[in-house]
Coordinates of C-alpha atoms in Angstrom, one line a residue:
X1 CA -87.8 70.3 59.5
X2 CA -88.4 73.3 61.1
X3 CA -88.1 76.0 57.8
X4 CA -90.0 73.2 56.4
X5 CA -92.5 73.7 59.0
X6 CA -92.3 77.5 58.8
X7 CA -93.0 77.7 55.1
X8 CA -96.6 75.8 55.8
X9 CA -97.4 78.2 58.0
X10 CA -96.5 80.8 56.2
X11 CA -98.4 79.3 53.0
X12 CA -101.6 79.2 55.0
X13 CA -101.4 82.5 56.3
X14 CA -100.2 84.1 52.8
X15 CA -103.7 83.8 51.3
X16 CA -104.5 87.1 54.0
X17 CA -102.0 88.8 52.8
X18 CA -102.4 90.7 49.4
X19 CA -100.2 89.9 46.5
X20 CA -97.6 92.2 45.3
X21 CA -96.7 93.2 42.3
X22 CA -93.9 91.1 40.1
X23 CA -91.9 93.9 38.3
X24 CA -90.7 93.1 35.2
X25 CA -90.1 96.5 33.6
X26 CA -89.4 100.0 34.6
X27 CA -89.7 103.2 32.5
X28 CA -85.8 104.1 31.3
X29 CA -84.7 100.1 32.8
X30 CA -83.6 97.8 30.0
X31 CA -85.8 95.7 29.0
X32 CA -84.5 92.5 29.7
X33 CA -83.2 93.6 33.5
X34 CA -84.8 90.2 34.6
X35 CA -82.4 88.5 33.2
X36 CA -80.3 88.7 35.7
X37 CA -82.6 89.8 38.7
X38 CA -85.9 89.8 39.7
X39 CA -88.1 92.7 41.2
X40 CA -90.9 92.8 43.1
X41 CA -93.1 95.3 45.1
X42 CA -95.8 95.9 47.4
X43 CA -97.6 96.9 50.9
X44 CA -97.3 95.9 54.3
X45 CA -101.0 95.7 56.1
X46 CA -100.1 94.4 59.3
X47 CA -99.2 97.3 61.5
X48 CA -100.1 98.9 64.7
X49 CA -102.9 101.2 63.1
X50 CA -105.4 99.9 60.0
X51 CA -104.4 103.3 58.8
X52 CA -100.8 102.5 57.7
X53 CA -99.5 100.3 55.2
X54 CA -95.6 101.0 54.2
X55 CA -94.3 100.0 51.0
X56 CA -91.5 98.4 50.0
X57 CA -89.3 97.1 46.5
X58 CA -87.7 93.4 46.8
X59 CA -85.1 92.6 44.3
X60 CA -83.3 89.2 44.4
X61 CA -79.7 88.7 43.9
X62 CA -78.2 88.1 40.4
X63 CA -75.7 85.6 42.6
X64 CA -77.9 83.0 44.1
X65 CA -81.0 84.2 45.6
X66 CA -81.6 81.0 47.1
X67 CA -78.8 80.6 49.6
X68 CA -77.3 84.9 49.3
X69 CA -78.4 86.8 52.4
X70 CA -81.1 89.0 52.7
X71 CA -80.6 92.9 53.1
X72 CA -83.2 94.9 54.3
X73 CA -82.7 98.6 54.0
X74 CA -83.9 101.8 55.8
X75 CA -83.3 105.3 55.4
X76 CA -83.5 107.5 57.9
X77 CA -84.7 111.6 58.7
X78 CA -86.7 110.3 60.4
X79 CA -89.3 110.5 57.5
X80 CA -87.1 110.0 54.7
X81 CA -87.8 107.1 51.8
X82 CA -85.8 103.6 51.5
X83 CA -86.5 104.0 47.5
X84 CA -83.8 106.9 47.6
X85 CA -80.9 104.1 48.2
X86 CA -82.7 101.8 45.3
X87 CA -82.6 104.4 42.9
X88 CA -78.8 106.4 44.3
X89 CA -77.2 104.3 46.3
X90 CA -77.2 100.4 46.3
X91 CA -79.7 99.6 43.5
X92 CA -78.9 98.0 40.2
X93 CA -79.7 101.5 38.1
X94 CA -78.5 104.4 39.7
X95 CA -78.6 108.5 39.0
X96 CA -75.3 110.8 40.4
X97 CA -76.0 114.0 41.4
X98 CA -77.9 116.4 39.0
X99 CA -79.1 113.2 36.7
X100 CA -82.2 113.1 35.8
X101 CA -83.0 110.3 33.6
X102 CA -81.1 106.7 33.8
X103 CA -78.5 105.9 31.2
X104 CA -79.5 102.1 31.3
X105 CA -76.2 100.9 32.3
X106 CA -76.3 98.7 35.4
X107 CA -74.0 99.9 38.4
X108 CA -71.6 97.7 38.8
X109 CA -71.4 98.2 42.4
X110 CA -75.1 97.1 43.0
X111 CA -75.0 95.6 46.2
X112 CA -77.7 92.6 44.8
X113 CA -74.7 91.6 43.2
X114 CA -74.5 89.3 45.8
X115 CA -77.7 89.8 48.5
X116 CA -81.5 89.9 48.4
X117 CA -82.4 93.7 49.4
X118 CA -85.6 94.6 51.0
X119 CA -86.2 98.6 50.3
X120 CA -88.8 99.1 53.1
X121 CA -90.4 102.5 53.5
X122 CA -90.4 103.2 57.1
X123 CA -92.1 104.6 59.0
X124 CA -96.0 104.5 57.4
X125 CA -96.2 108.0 55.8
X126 CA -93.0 107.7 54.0
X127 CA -92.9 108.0 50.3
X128 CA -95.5 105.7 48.6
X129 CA -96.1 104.2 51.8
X130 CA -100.0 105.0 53.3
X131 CA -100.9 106.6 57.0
X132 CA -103.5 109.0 58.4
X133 CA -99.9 111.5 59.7
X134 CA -101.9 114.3 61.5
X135 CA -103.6 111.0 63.5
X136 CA -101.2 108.8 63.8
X137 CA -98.3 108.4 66.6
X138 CA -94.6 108.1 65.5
X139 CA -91.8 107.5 67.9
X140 CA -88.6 105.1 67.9
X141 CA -90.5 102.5 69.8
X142 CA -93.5 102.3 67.2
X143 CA -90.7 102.3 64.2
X144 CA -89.3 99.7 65.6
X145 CA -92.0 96.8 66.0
X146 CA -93.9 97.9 62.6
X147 CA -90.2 97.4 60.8
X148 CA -90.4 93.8 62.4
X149 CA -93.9 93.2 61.8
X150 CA -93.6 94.3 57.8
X151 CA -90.4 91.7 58.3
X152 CA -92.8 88.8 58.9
X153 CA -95.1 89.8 56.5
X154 CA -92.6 89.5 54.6
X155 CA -91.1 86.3 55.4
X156 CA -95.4 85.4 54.7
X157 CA -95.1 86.3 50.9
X158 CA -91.7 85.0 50.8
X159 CA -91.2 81.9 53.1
X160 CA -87.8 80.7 51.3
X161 CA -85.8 83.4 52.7
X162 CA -86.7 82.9 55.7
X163 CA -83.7 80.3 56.1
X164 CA -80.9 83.1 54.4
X165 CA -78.6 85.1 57.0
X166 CA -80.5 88.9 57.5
X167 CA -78.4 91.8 57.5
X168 CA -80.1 94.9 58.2
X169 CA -78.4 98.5 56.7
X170 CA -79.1 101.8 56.7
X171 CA -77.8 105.1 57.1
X172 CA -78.1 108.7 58.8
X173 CA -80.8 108.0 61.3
X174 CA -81.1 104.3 60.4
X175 CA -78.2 104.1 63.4
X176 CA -81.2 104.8 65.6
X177 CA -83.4 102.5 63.4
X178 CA -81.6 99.4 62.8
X179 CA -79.7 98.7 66.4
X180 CA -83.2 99.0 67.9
X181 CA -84.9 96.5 65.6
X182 CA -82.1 93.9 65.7
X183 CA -82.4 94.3 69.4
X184 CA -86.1 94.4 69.0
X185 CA -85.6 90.4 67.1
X186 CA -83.3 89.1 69.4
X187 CA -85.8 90.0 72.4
X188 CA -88.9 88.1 70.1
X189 CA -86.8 85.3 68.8
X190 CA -86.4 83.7 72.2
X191 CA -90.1 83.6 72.5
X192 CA -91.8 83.7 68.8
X193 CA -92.1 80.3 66.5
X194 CA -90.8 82.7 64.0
X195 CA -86.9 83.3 64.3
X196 CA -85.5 85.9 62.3
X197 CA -82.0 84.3 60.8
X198 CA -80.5 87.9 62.1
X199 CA -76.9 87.8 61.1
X200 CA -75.6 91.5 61.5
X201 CA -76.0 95.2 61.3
X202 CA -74.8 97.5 59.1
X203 CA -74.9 101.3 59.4
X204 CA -73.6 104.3 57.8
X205 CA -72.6 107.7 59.1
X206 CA -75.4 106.4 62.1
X207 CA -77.2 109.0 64.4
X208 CA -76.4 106.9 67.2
X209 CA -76.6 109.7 70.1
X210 CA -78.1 112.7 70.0
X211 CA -76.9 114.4 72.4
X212 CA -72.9 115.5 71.0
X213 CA -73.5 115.9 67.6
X214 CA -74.0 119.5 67.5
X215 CA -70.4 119.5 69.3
X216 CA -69.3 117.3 67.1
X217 CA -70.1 119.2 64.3
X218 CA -68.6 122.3 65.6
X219 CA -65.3 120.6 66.2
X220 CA -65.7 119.3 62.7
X221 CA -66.3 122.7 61.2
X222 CA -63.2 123.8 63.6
X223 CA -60.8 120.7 62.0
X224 CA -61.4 121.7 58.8
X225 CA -60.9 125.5 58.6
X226 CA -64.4 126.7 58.2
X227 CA -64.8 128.1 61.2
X228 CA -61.4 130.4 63.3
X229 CA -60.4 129.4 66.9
X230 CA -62.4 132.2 68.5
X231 CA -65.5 131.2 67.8
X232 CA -65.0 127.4 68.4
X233 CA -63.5 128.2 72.2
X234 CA -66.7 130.5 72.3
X235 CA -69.3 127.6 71.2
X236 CA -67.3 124.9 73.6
X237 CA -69.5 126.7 76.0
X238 CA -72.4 126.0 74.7
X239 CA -72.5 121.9 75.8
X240 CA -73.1 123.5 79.5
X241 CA -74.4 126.7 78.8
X242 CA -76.1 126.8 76.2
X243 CA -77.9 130.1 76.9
X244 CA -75.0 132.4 77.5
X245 CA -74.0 135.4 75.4
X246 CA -70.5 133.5 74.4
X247 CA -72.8 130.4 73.0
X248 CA -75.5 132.3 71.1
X249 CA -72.7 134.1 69.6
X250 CA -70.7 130.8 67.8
X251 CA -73.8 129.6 66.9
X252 CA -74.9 132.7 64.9
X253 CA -71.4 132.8 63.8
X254 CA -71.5 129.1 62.9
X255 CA -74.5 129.8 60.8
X256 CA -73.6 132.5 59.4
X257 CA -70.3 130.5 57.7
X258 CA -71.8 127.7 56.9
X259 CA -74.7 129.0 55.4
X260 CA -74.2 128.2 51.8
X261 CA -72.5 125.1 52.6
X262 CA -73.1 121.3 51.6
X263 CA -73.3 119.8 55.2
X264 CA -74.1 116.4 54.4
X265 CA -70.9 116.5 52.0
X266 CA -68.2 119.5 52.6
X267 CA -66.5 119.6 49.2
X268 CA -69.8 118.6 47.0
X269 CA -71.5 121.6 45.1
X270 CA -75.0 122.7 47.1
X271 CA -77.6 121.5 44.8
X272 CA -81.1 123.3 44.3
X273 CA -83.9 122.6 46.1
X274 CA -85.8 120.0 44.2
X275 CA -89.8 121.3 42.5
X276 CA -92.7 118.0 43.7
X277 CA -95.4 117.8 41.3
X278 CA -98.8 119.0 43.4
X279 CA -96.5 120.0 46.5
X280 CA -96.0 123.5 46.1
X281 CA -94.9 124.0 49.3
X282 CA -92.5 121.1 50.0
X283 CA -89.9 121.7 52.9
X284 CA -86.5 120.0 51.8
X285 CA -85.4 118.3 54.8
X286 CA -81.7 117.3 53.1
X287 CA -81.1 120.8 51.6
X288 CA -78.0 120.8 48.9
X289 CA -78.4 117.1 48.3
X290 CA -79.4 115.9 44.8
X291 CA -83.2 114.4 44.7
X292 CA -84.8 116.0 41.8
X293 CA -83.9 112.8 39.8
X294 CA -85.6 110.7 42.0
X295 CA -88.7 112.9 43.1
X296 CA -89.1 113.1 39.0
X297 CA -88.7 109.3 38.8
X298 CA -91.0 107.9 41.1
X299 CA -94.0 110.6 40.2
X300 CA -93.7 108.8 36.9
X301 CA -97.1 107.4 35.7
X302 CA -95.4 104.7 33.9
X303 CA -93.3 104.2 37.4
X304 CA -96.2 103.8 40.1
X305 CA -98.1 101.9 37.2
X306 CA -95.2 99.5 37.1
X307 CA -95.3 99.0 40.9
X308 CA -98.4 98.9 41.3
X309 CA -99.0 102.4 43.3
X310 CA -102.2 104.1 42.7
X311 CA -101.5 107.1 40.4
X312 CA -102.8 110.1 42.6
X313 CA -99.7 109.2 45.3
X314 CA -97.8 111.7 45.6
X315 CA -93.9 111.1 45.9
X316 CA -91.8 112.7 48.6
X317 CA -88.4 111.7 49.7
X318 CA -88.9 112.9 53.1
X319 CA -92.3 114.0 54.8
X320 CA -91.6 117.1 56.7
X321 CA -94.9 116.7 58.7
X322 CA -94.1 113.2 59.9
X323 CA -90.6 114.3 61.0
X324 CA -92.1 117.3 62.8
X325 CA -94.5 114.7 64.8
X326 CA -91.6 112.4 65.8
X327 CA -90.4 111.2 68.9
X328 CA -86.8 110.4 69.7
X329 CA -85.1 107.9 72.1
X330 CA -81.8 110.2 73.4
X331 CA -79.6 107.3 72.1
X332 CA -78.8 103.5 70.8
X333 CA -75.0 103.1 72.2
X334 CA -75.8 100.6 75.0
X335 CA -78.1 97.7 72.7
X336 CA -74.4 97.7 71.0
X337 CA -73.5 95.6 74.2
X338 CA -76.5 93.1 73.3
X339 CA -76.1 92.9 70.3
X340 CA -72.3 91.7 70.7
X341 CA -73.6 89.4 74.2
X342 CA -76.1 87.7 71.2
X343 CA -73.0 87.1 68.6
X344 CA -74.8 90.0 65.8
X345 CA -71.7 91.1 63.6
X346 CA -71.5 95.0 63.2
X347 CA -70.0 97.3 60.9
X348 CA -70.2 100.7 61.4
X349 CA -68.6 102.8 58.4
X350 CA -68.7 106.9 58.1
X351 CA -67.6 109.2 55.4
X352 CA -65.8 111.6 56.4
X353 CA -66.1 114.8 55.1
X354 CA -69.9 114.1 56.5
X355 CA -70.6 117.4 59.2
X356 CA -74.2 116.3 59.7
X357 CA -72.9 113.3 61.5
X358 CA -69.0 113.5 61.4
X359 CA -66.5 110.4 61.7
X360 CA -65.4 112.4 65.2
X361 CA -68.7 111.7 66.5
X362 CA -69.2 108.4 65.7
X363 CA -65.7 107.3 67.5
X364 CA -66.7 108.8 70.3
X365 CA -69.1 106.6 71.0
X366 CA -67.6 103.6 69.7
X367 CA -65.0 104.6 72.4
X368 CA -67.4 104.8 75.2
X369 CA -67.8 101.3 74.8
X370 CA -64.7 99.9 76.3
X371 CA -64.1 97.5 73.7
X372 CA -60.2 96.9 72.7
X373 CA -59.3 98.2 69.6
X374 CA -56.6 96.7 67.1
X375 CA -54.4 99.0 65.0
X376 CA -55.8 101.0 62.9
X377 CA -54.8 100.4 59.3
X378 CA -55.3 101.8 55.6
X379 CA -57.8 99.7 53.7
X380 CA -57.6 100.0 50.3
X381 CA -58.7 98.4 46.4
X382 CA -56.2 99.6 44.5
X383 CA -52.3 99.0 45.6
X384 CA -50.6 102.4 46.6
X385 CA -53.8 104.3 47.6
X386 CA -56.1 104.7 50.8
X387 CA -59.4 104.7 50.3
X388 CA -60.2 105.2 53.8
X389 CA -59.0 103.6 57.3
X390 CA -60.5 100.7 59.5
X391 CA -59.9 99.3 63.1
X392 CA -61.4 96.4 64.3
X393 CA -62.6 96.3 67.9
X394 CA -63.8 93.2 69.9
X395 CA -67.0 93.2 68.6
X396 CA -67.4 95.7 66.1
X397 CA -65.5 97.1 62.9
X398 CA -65.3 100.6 62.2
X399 CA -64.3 102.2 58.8
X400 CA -63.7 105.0 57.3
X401 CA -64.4 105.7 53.4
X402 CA -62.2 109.0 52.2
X403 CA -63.5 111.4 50.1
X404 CA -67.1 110.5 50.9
X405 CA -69.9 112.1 52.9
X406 CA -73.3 111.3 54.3
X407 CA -74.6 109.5 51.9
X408 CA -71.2 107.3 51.0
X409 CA -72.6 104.7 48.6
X410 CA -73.9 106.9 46.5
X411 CA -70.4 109.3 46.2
X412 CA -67.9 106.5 46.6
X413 CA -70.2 103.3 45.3
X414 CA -67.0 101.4 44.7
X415 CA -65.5 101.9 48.6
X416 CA -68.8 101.1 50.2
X417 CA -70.0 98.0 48.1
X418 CA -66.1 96.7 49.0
X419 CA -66.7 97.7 52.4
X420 CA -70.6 96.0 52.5
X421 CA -69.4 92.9 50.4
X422 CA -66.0 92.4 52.3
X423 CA -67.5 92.2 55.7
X424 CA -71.0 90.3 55.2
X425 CA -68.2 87.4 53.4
X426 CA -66.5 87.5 56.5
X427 CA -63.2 88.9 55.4
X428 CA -61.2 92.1 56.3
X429 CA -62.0 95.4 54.7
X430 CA -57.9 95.0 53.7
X431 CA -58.1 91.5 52.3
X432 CA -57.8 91.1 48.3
X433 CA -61.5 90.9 46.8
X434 CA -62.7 87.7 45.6
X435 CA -63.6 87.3 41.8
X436 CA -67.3 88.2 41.9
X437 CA -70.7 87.3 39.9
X438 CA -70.9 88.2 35.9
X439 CA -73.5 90.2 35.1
X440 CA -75.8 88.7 32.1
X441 CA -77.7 91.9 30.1

């Protein structure tokens, strides 16, 4: 009675809300992809400024959209676009590094195999989505109640989710992101006629505190024989003095060895910087990672025509001006313990040959917690491999995905849609997989 209830009010207040877009084909997509999905896209209108509208792609699962959970995702920078992970990561047509034109085969490791996902660009300014940047204010705290108010605009287009479990993802500086909006929903739940269904988080190599990564990453660099002993006991200094000879030395040193080197992926190549159409000037803000493919993609006439974007928008994977304006909170470790006291599931997963935000780091906080751990074990898909290693603590379950960096379900798609699929089922990372969805094409 009361979704029932929920759906008329959303019904009456839908007719405010402009329509989006129903998708049903995409330059270098087959065809007939709607078939066994369905894709839609649009604006959000309702947020703290009339200057700002963020975009956003839904695609339904090819399970059953009806009852599957929903997934919203968000990238991180701050400033970087959602549409990255559609078209890299987790979407149903991917591109690998240096690919710049789809194949038209489906990834089999789509993560709609079995969710909804909600690709929201976040925060306004961020790839097609619209703001005034010079004028407007960006912080965590303003992030954080637009990403829930484009959620129940959402719900307002699409009241017959509003009954499926919510997970909500992301990676990189989505660990900042997505712990403060699921706290954000717990704290409006108990007091809104609205009630987000929030199930759990998920995050990916998360910048969760920003105050020992830098050591982190120096211990990182230290562990893995890219920088000798002398200048890691020199840079230990740093964390208390960070002014002093010994410091400013191991961190030119530091620089000057890692120079050429793929940070958000140690053992990947260092692509080129990518060219944007009208930009002359872009600033990469994720230097050696692969984005030309999708900076080509979505500055496609044929692509914005499809989504309904108006053909002077300028695509941008991350807006170096909006970054450069942001505010950050120093950390998101303590809404872990509220979001455990409320019953939200969490998985926390890091690849880790990552030195922007290393596996190290992320255990460290986890550790601060107090939480008991169990044992940590090899997880695996195949008999007689590892494909990474997982402990479960009392409230939270941490894994590993070897081999992978930064950006892990885009290098190791296989591990982290296991991994995602695994956990939101309710099973162990270890457990056997069960027989999933055929796709129709």
């Amino acid at each position: 009675m009361i979704v029932k209830s929920l759906i008329l009010i959303f019904a009456i207040t839908a007719s405010l809300v402009a329509a989006d877009v129903n998708v049903t084909s995409m330059p270098q997509w087959p065809s007939n992809f709607t078939r066994s999905f369905n894709m839609f896209a649009g604006y959000t209108t309702k947020l703290l400024s009339s200057s700002k509208q963020s975009f956003y792609v839904f695609i339904t699962s090819m399970n059953n959209p009806s009852t599957d959970p929903l997934i919203l995702w968000l990238n991180g920078g701050p400033g970087c676009s959602s549409l990255s992970a559609l078209v890299t990561e987790i979407g149903p047509f991917v591109l690998d590094d240096g690919q710049l034109n789809f194949t038209g085969q489906m990834n089999p490791y789509a993560w709609n195999k079995i969710a909804n996902i909600l690709f929201l660009e976040s925060p306004a300014g961020v790839g097609y989505s619209k703001a005034n940047v010079s004028a407007e204010k960006y912080d965590d705290n303003t992030t954080m109640v637009e990403q829930y108010l484009a959620l129940l605009e959402f719900y307002t287009k699409y009241p017959q989710y509003v009954k499926n479990k919510l997970w909500i993802a992301g990676e990189g500086y989505a660990g900042i992101y997505v712990p403060n909006l699921a706290n954000y929903i717990i704290q409006q739940n108990s007091k809104s006629a609205i009630k987000v269904p929030l199930a759990g988080i998920i995050v990916g190599n998360p910048i969760t505190t920003l105050n020992t990564r830098r050591d982190s990453a120096a211990q990182f660099y230290y562990e893995y024989n890219m920088i000798p002993q002398d200048v890691y006991n020199s840079y230990k200094v740093c964390s208390t003095n960070p002014n002093s000879p010994s410091c400013i030395w191991a961190e030119q040193q530091i620089t000057k060895l890692t120079t050429n080197l793929n940070t958000y992926d140690i053992y990947r190549p260092c692509q080129a910087d990518p060219v944007v159409p009208g930009v002359p000037n872009y600033t990469n803000m994720m230097p050696c990672t692969a984005s030309q493919g999708a900076i080509n993609y979505f500055n496609l006439a044929a692509v914005k025509t499809a989504l309904g974007v108006d053909s002077s928008t300028v695509w941008t994977q991350c807006n170096y001006a909006l970054y450069q304006k942001y505010v950050s909170i120093n950390d998101t470790v303590n809404i872990y313990k509220t979001l455990k006291a409320n019953s939200i599931r969490i998985l926390v997963y890091s690849g880790d040959t990552d030195s922007k935000v290393p596996t190290l780091d992320t255990l460290k906080w986890i550790v601060s917690l107090g939480w008991k751990p169990n044992d940590w074990n090899v997880w695996n898909i195949t008999a007689g491999t590892i494909s990474g290693f997982v402990q479960k603590y009392d409230g939270l379950t941490f894994a590993t995905i070897k081999g992978a960096g930064h950006m892990a379900p885009a290098w190791k798609r296989e591990e982290a849609y296991y991994l995602f699929s695994r956990f939101i089922q309710g099973q162990a990372p270890f457990e056997p997989p069960k027989l999933e969805v055929e796709i129709e094409m």
